[in-house]
Amino acid sequence: MITFITGNQNKLREAREILGDVEGHEIDLPEIQEVDPHIIIKAKMDEAKKQGLKNFIVEDTSLYFDGLNGLPGPLIKWFLDKLGNDGLYDLVKDKDPKAQAKTIIGYSDKEGKISYHEGIIEGEIVAPKGDTNFGWDPIFKPDGHDKTFAEMGPEEKNTVSMRKMALEELKKYLTE
Amino acid sequence: MITFITGNQNKLREAREILGDVEGHEIDLPEIQEVDPHIIIKAKMDEAKKQGLKNFIVEDTSLYFDGLNGLPGPLIKWFLDKLGNDGLYDLVKDKDPKAQAKTIIGYSDKEGKISYHEGIIEGEIVAPKGDTNFGWDPIFKPDGHDKTFAEMGPEEKNTVSMRKMALEELKKYLTE
């Protein structure tokens, strides 16, 4: 059974839907200051290994603005915290609106071998619309859709889930 | 003798000028992802203590934009890396230009008691001017001056040094 290092029950449920038997494990792993998510995930996995964990996954979901040369990326939580969705939109409203929502899953197998599995959704940063319950969902409109993540119901959102894509990639890797 | 955990010879020289006997010590301390510099410094000091260090200082110098509600703060290195000084200026050119350049020195004494010592220079973010050798110096114009940090000679810059102010604060603390 794979261990998913997370305290987020929604993410855990999503992982179970795709990978089957997954147990959640909540430990406090330090998040280092970096804009490359692989380095952040690697640091977390090294720490989890030190604590004796095997066969586990760590996840990072970040938002990359083309108009800010890839910022905020993994720093999105601080941007959102300090500026809110209005402030985030304001940063790029006169710039290139293209953005990527990206999930990277780091997997450390029983022998400690590490692999990374990505899911990327291309889209645009727009003025906040929809339900404001979940992070930056109100400002991200995936390409080919008229709605932001926050305006979509669970079913539609499920068709453009970068986290689901990354989990499917991992599943492929595990079954090969 | 106090140990300054830094690999930067200029910072070390500045500390010696104010505190007298200071030795430099270069160790790799993890920089955690945070916008409160005290938490970043505290994490570094905890790690240095674990490695057996006593009577040492750790320093953080960051730039806080009023127009971005305190961002970038300690995240300035990533902003500068991704956007450059032109991009940094562009972020606030239509917003409140006020900013603070702030140095915080964390000091852990022989018994491991921690204290923080600050130096703050108030100023404005302006279009880049002057020598581009040193970080964000070209976009920070301290209040009461017509020049950016990058346009000042060493002597003038010395009169508005947030790092010097923080070191003077620490000196006061040590002699009291």
Short mmCIF file of C-alpha atoms in Angstrom, two decimals:
data_model
loop_
_atom_site.label_atom_id
_atom_site.label_comp_id
_atom_site.label_asym_id
_atom_site.label_seq_id
_atom_site.Cartn_x
_atom_site.Cartn_y
_atom_site.Cartn_z
CA MET A 1 0.00 0.00 0.00
CA ILE A 2 1.23 3.48 -0.93
CA THR A 3 1.37 6.19 1.72
CA PHE A 4 0.24 9.68 0.68
CA ILE A 5 1.87 12.27 2.89
CA THR A 6 -0.97 14.74 3.24
CA GLY A 7 -3.48 15.97 5.76
CA ASN A 8 -5.94 16.86 3.01
CA GLN A 9 -8.85 14.39 2.91
CA ASN A 10 -10.00 15.52 -0.54
CA LYS A 11 -6.61 14.84 -2.07
CA LEU A 12 -6.49 11.48 -0.33
CA ARG A 13 -9.90 10.51 -1.68
CA GLU A 14 -8.86 11.54 -5.19
CA ALA A 15 -5.72 9.40 -4.91
CA ARG A 16 -7.77 6.40 -3.75
CA GLU A 17 -10.15 6.74 -6.69
CA ILE A 18 -7.26 6.36 -9.10
CA LEU A 19 -4.64 4.26 -7.31
CA GLY A 20 -6.87 2.09 -5.13
CA ASP A 21 -5.33 1.30 -1.78
CA VAL A 22 -3.73 4.48 -0.41
CA GLU A 23 -3.25 5.43 3.22
CA GLY A 24 -2.95 9.00 4.41
CA HIS A 25 -0.15 10.01 6.73
CA GLU A 26 0.12 13.49 8.16
CA ILE A 27 3.61 14.62 9.05
CA ASP A 28 5.04 18.08 9.10
CA LEU A 29 7.62 18.29 6.33
CA PRO A 30 9.57 21.52 5.88
CA GLU A 31 8.77 23.44 2.70
CA ILE A 32 12.00 24.97 1.46
CA GLN A 33 12.15 28.30 -0.35
CA GLU A 34 12.43 27.47 -4.04
CA VAL A 35 10.62 28.11 -7.32
CA ASP A 36 11.44 24.70 -8.78
CA PRO A 37 8.80 22.33 -7.34
CA HIS A 38 11.01 19.28 -7.93
CA ILE A 39 13.53 20.65 -5.42
CA ILE A 40 10.78 21.33 -2.88
CA ILE A 41 9.34 17.83 -3.30
CA LYS A 42 12.81 16.25 -3.19
CA ALA A 43 13.60 18.00 0.12
CA LYS A 44 10.30 16.75 1.56
CA MET A 45 10.93 13.20 0.37
CA ASP A 46 14.46 13.20 1.81
CA GLU A 47 13.03 14.24 5.16
CA ALA A 48 10.27 11.60 5.01
CA LYS A 49 12.87 8.93 4.20
CA LYS A 50 14.92 10.05 7.20
CA GLN A 51 11.81 9.46 9.30
CA GLY A 52 11.70 5.88 8.05
CA LEU A 53 8.94 6.13 5.44
CA LYS A 54 8.92 3.91 2.36
CA ASN A 55 6.68 3.62 -0.69
CA PHE A 56 5.12 7.05 -0.38
CA ILE A 57 4.02 10.04 -2.44
CA VAL A 58 4.33 13.79 -1.90
CA GLU A 59 2.34 16.27 -3.97
CA ASP A 60 2.76 19.89 -5.05
CA THR A 61 0.17 21.89 -7.00
CA SER A 62 1.26 25.31 -8.20
CA LEU A 63 0.19 28.08 -10.56
CA TYR A 64 2.62 29.53 -13.09
CA PHE A 65 1.98 32.89 -14.81
CA ASP A 66 3.62 33.39 -18.23
CA GLY A 67 3.35 37.17 -17.69
CA LEU A 68 5.52 36.87 -14.57
CA ASN A 69 8.05 34.49 -16.11
CA GLY A 70 6.77 31.53 -14.11
CA LEU A 71 6.02 33.24 -10.80
CA PRO A 72 4.32 32.60 -8.48
CA GLY A 73 4.77 28.84 -9.07
CA PRO A 74 5.14 27.10 -5.70
CA LEU A 75 5.07 30.53 -4.02
CA ILE A 76 1.37 30.81 -4.95
CA LYS A 77 0.22 30.35 -1.35
CA TRP A 78 2.04 33.53 -0.26
CA PHE A 79 0.82 35.51 -3.27
CA LEU A 80 -2.74 34.45 -2.51
CA ASP A 81 -2.32 35.14 1.19
CA LYS A 82 -0.92 38.66 0.63
CA LEU A 83 -2.80 39.78 -2.49
CA GLY A 84 -5.96 37.70 -2.73
CA ASN A 85 -7.44 36.69 -6.08
CA ASP A 86 -8.15 40.31 -7.05
CA GLY A 87 -4.52 41.25 -6.42
CA LEU A 88 -3.25 38.20 -8.28
CA TYR A 89 -5.37 39.06 -11.32
CA ASP A 90 -4.22 42.68 -11.09
CA LEU A 91 -0.57 41.57 -11.40
CA VAL A 92 -1.10 40.27 -14.93
CA LYS A 93 -4.20 42.11 -16.17
CA ASP A 94 -2.04 44.16 -18.60
CA LYS A 95 0.33 41.30 -19.35
CA ASP A 96 0.25 37.90 -21.03
CA PRO A 97 -2.68 36.12 -19.32
CA LYS A 98 -1.44 32.60 -20.09
CA ALA A 99 -0.84 30.36 -17.11
CA GLN A 100 -0.34 26.71 -16.20
CA ALA A 101 -1.83 24.84 -13.29
CA LYS A 102 0.59 22.06 -12.54
CA THR A 103 0.61 19.12 -10.15
CA ILE A 104 3.81 17.21 -9.55
CA ILE A 105 3.75 13.99 -7.60
CA GLY A 106 7.01 12.68 -6.23
CA TYR A 107 7.02 8.93 -5.64
CA SER A 108 9.61 7.16 -3.52
CA ASP A 109 9.37 3.39 -3.95
CA LYS A 110 10.21 0.58 -1.51
CA GLU A 111 13.90 0.86 -2.39
CA GLY A 112 13.85 4.66 -2.09
CA LYS A 113 14.03 5.24 -5.85
CA ILE A 114 12.41 8.55 -6.74
CA SER A 115 10.26 9.39 -9.77
CA TYR A 116 8.16 12.44 -10.69
CA HIS A 117 4.75 12.44 -12.36
CA GLU A 118 3.15 15.57 -13.79
CA GLY A 119 -0.25 16.83 -14.76
CA ILE A 120 -0.49 20.21 -16.49
CA ILE A 121 -3.59 22.22 -17.45
CA GLU A 122 -3.03 25.21 -19.73
CA GLY A 123 -5.24 28.21 -19.18
CA GLU A 124 -5.59 31.93 -18.56
CA ILE A 125 -5.69 34.23 -15.58
CA VAL A 126 -9.01 36.11 -15.59
CA ALA A 127 -10.88 38.47 -13.25
CA PRO A 128 -12.16 36.43 -10.28
CA LYS A 129 -15.44 34.63 -11.01
CA GLY A 130 -17.38 31.97 -9.13
CA ASP A 131 -17.23 30.37 -5.75
CA THR A 132 -14.38 31.75 -3.65
CA ASN A 133 -14.01 28.75 -1.37
CA PHE A 134 -11.00 27.14 -2.89
CA GLY A 135 -7.71 28.98 -3.31
CA TRP A 136 -7.04 30.46 -6.74
CA ASP A 137 -9.87 28.58 -8.49
CA PRO A 138 -11.74 31.87 -9.24
CA ILE A 139 -8.97 33.29 -11.48
CA PHE A 140 -7.96 30.21 -13.48
CA LYS A 141 -9.88 29.51 -16.68
CA PRO A 142 -8.65 26.37 -18.43
CA ASP A 143 -8.27 26.56 -22.22
CA GLY A 144 -11.32 25.31 -24.13
CA HIS A 145 -13.69 26.20 -21.31
CA ASP A 146 -15.80 29.32 -20.66
CA LYS A 147 -15.70 28.92 -16.90
CA THR A 148 -13.10 29.34 -14.21
CA PHE A 149 -12.37 26.36 -11.97
CA ALA A 150 -14.51 28.06 -9.35
CA GLU A 151 -17.55 28.22 -11.66
CA MET A 152 -17.41 24.53 -12.56
CA GLY A 153 -19.31 21.76 -10.90
CA PRO A 154 -17.31 18.77 -9.59
CA GLU A 155 -17.94 16.71 -12.76
CA GLU A 156 -16.73 19.33 -15.20
CA LYS A 157 -13.78 20.18 -13.00
CA ASN A 158 -12.87 16.52 -12.91
CA THR A 159 -12.28 16.63 -16.69
CA VAL A 160 -9.57 19.28 -16.27
CA SER A 161 -7.87 18.14 -13.08
CA MET A 162 -4.09 18.45 -13.15
CA ARG A 163 -3.97 16.38 -9.94
CA LYS A 164 -5.93 13.56 -11.56
CA MET A 165 -3.62 13.67 -14.60
CA ALA A 166 -0.54 13.38 -12.37
CA LEU A 167 -2.13 10.48 -10.48
CA GLU A 168 -2.93 8.73 -13.80
CA GLU A 169 0.71 9.19 -14.83
CA LEU A 170 1.82 7.61 -11.57
CA LYS A 171 -0.64 4.75 -12.05
CA LYS A 172 0.79 4.08 -15.50
CA TYR A 173 4.30 4.05 -14.02
CA LEU A 174 3.26 1.63 -11.25
CA THR A 175 1.60 -0.85 -13.58
CA GLU A 176 4.36 -0.88 -16.19
CA MET B 1 33.80 35.84 19.83
CA ILE B 2 30.55 35.85 17.85
CA THR B 3 30.15 33.61 14.84
CA PHE B 4 28.40 35.11 11.79
CA ILE B 5 26.89 32.36 9.71
CA THR B 6 27.51 33.72 6.24
CA GLY B 7 29.67 33.10 3.23
CA ASN B 8 29.49 36.77 2.24
CA GLN B 9 32.79 38.56 2.92
CA ASN B 10 31.28 42.04 2.62
CA LYS B 11 28.68 41.30 5.28
CA LEU B 12 31.36 39.81 7.48
CA ARG B 13 33.56 42.91 7.12
CA GLU B 14 30.59 45.17 7.95
CA ALA B 15 29.86 43.13 11.09
CA ARG B 16 33.51 43.36 12.18
CA GLU B 17 33.48 47.14 11.77
CA ILE B 18 30.63 47.42 14.25
CA LEU B 19 30.96 44.42 16.58
CA GLY B 20 34.73 43.97 16.59
CA ASP B 21 35.76 40.35 16.84
CA VAL B 22 33.52 38.31 14.53
CA GLU B 23 34.38 35.08 12.76
CA GLY B 24 32.70 33.94 9.60
CA HIS B 25 31.36 30.42 9.31
CA GLU B 26 29.87 29.09 6.11
CA ILE B 27 27.33 26.33 6.53
CA ASP B 28 24.39 25.44 4.37
CA LEU B 29 21.24 26.20 6.32
CA PRO B 30 17.88 25.41 4.73
CA GLU B 31 15.78 28.46 3.86
CA ILE B 32 12.17 27.59 4.56
CA GLN B 33 9.27 28.98 2.54
CA GLU B 34 7.82 31.83 4.56
CA VAL B 35 7.10 35.54 4.29
CA ASP B 36 7.82 36.27 7.95
CA PRO B 37 11.61 36.64 8.16
CA HIS B 38 11.63 35.82 11.88
CA ILE B 39 10.35 32.32 11.12
CA ILE B 40 13.00 31.84 8.40
CA ILE B 41 15.77 33.02 10.72
CA LYS B 42 14.45 30.92 13.61
CA ALA B 43 14.49 27.78 11.44
CA LYS B 44 18.09 28.52 10.43
CA MET B 45 19.13 29.13 14.04
CA ASP B 46 17.50 25.89 15.20
CA GLU B 47 19.45 24.01 12.55
CA ALA B 48 22.72 25.76 13.47
CA LYS B 49 22.13 24.88 17.15
CA LYS B 50 21.57 21.26 16.17
CA GLN B 51 24.97 21.37 14.50
CA GLY B 52 26.50 22.46 17.81
CA LEU B 53 26.94 26.19 17.18
CA LYS B 54 26.75 28.71 20.02
CA ASN B 55 26.94 32.49 20.24
CA PHE B 56 26.16 33.14 16.59
CA ILE B 57 24.18 35.44 14.31
CA VAL B 58 22.08 34.82 11.21
CA GLU B 59 20.98 37.66 8.94
CA ASP B 60 18.10 38.28 6.54
CA THR B 61 17.76 41.37 4.35
CA SER B 62 14.50 41.69 2.45
CA LEU B 63 12.48 44.22 0.48
CA TYR B 64 8.81 44.88 1.29
CA PHE B 65 6.50 46.66 -1.17
CA ASP B 66 3.50 48.48 0.31
CA GLY B 67 1.75 48.21 -3.07
CA LEU B 68 1.96 44.39 -2.84
CA ASN B 69 0.92 44.19 0.81
CA GLY B 70 4.44 43.31 1.95
CA LEU B 71 5.51 41.04 -0.89
CA PRO B 72 8.13 40.15 -1.95
CA GLY B 73 9.71 40.35 1.52
CA PRO B 74 12.07 37.41 2.00
CA LEU B 75 10.93 36.07 -1.39
CA ILE B 76 12.78 38.98 -3.09
CA LYS B 77 15.50 36.71 -4.46
CA TRP B 78 12.99 34.77 -6.55
CA PHE B 79 11.22 37.91 -7.74
CA LEU B 80 14.56 39.38 -8.81
CA ASP B 81 15.62 36.10 -10.40
CA LYS B 82 12.41 35.74 -12.43
CA LEU B 83 11.53 39.38 -13.19
CA GLY B 84 14.72 41.42 -12.89
CA ASN B 85 14.70 45.00 -11.64
CA ASP B 86 12.61 46.18 -14.61
CA GLY B 87 9.96 43.58 -13.88
CA LEU B 88 10.00 44.36 -10.16
CA TYR B 89 9.45 48.06 -10.85
CA ASP B 90 6.71 47.20 -13.33
CA LEU B 91 4.78 45.33 -10.60
CA VAL B 92 4.20 48.52 -8.62
CA LYS B 93 4.60 51.31 -11.16
CA ASP B 94 0.85 52.05 -11.02
CA LYS B 95 0.57 51.30 -7.31
CA ASP B 96 1.78 52.71 -4.00
CA PRO B 97 5.56 53.03 -4.51
CA LYS B 98 6.42 52.93 -0.80
CA ALA B 99 8.74 50.16 0.34
CA GLN B 100 10.93 49.12 3.25
CA ALA B 101 14.38 47.63 3.09
CA LYS B 102 14.74 45.62 6.25
CA THR B 103 17.57 43.67 7.85
CA ILE B 104 16.82 41.32 10.71
CA ILE B 105 19.64 39.78 12.67
CA GLY B 106 18.89 36.77 14.82
CA TYR B 107 21.33 36.29 17.67
CA SER B 108 21.63 33.07 19.66
CA ASP B 109 23.76 33.57 22.76
CA LYS B 110 25.99 31.09 24.63
CA GLU B 111 22.95 29.67 26.44
CA GLY B 112 20.94 29.45 23.22
CA LYS B 113 18.69 32.40 24.08
CA ILE B 114 17.43 34.05 20.92
CA SER B 115 16.94 37.77 20.21
CA TYR B 116 16.13 39.72 17.03
CA HIS B 117 17.60 43.08 15.98
CA GLU B 118 16.18 45.15 13.15
CA GLY B 119 17.24 47.92 10.85
CA ILE B 120 14.64 49.47 8.56
CA ILE B 121 15.08 52.03 5.78
CA GLU B 122 11.91 53.57 4.37
CA GLY B 123 11.91 54.40 0.69
CA GLU B 124 10.28 54.09 -2.73
CA ILE B 125 10.44 51.72 -5.65
CA VAL B 126 11.56 53.65 -8.74
CA ALA B 127 12.54 52.82 -12.32
CA PRO B 128 15.98 51.15 -12.26
CA LYS B 129 18.85 53.65 -12.12
CA GLY B 130 22.57 53.25 -11.49
CA ASP B 131 25.01 50.40 -11.24
CA THR B 132 23.32 47.04 -11.72
CA ASN B 133 25.87 44.97 -9.85
CA PHE B 134 24.09 44.49 -6.59
CA GLY B 135 20.64 42.93 -6.37
CA TRP B 136 17.70 45.32 -6.15
CA ASP B 137 19.83 48.40 -5.36
CA PRO B 138 18.83 50.08 -8.69
CA ILE B 139 15.10 50.27 -7.80
CA PHE B 140 15.25 51.33 -4.12
CA LYS B 141 15.43 55.07 -3.40
CA PRO B 142 15.57 55.78 0.35
CA ASP B 143 13.42 58.64 1.64
CA GLY B 144 15.26 61.96 1.86
CA HIS B 145 17.66 61.04 -0.95
CA ASP B 146 17.56 61.71 -4.70
CA LYS B 147 19.52 58.61 -5.61
CA THR B 148 18.84 54.90 -5.61
CA PHE B 149 21.14 52.68 -3.56
CA ALA B 150 22.83 51.77 -6.86
CA GLU B 151 23.65 55.41 -7.64
CA MET B 152 25.27 56.08 -4.26
CA GLY B 153 28.94 55.85 -3.45
CA PRO B 154 29.95 53.65 -0.51
CA GLU B 155 30.05 56.57 1.93
CA GLU B 156 26.55 57.87 1.18
CA LYS B 157 25.17 54.34 1.13
CA ASN B 158 26.71 53.75 4.53
CA THR B 159 24.46 56.47 5.98
CA VAL B 160 21.32 54.55 4.95
CA SER B 161 22.37 50.97 5.64
CA MET B 162 19.65 48.84 7.20
CA ARG B 163 22.27 46.17 7.87
CA LYS B 164 24.45 48.62 9.78
CA MET B 165 21.41 49.76 11.79
CA ALA B 166 20.58 46.17 12.75
CA LEU B 167 24.19 45.55 13.75
CA GLU B 168 24.17 48.72 15.88
CA GLU B 169 20.99 47.44 17.57
CA LEU B 170 22.71 44.15 18.30
CA LYS B 171 25.78 45.97 19.64
CA LYS B 172 23.55 47.95 22.02
CA TYR B 173 21.96 44.70 23.20
CA LEU B 174 25.35 43.07 23.76
CA THR B 175 26.76 45.95 25.79
CA GLU B 176 23.69 46.46 27.97
#
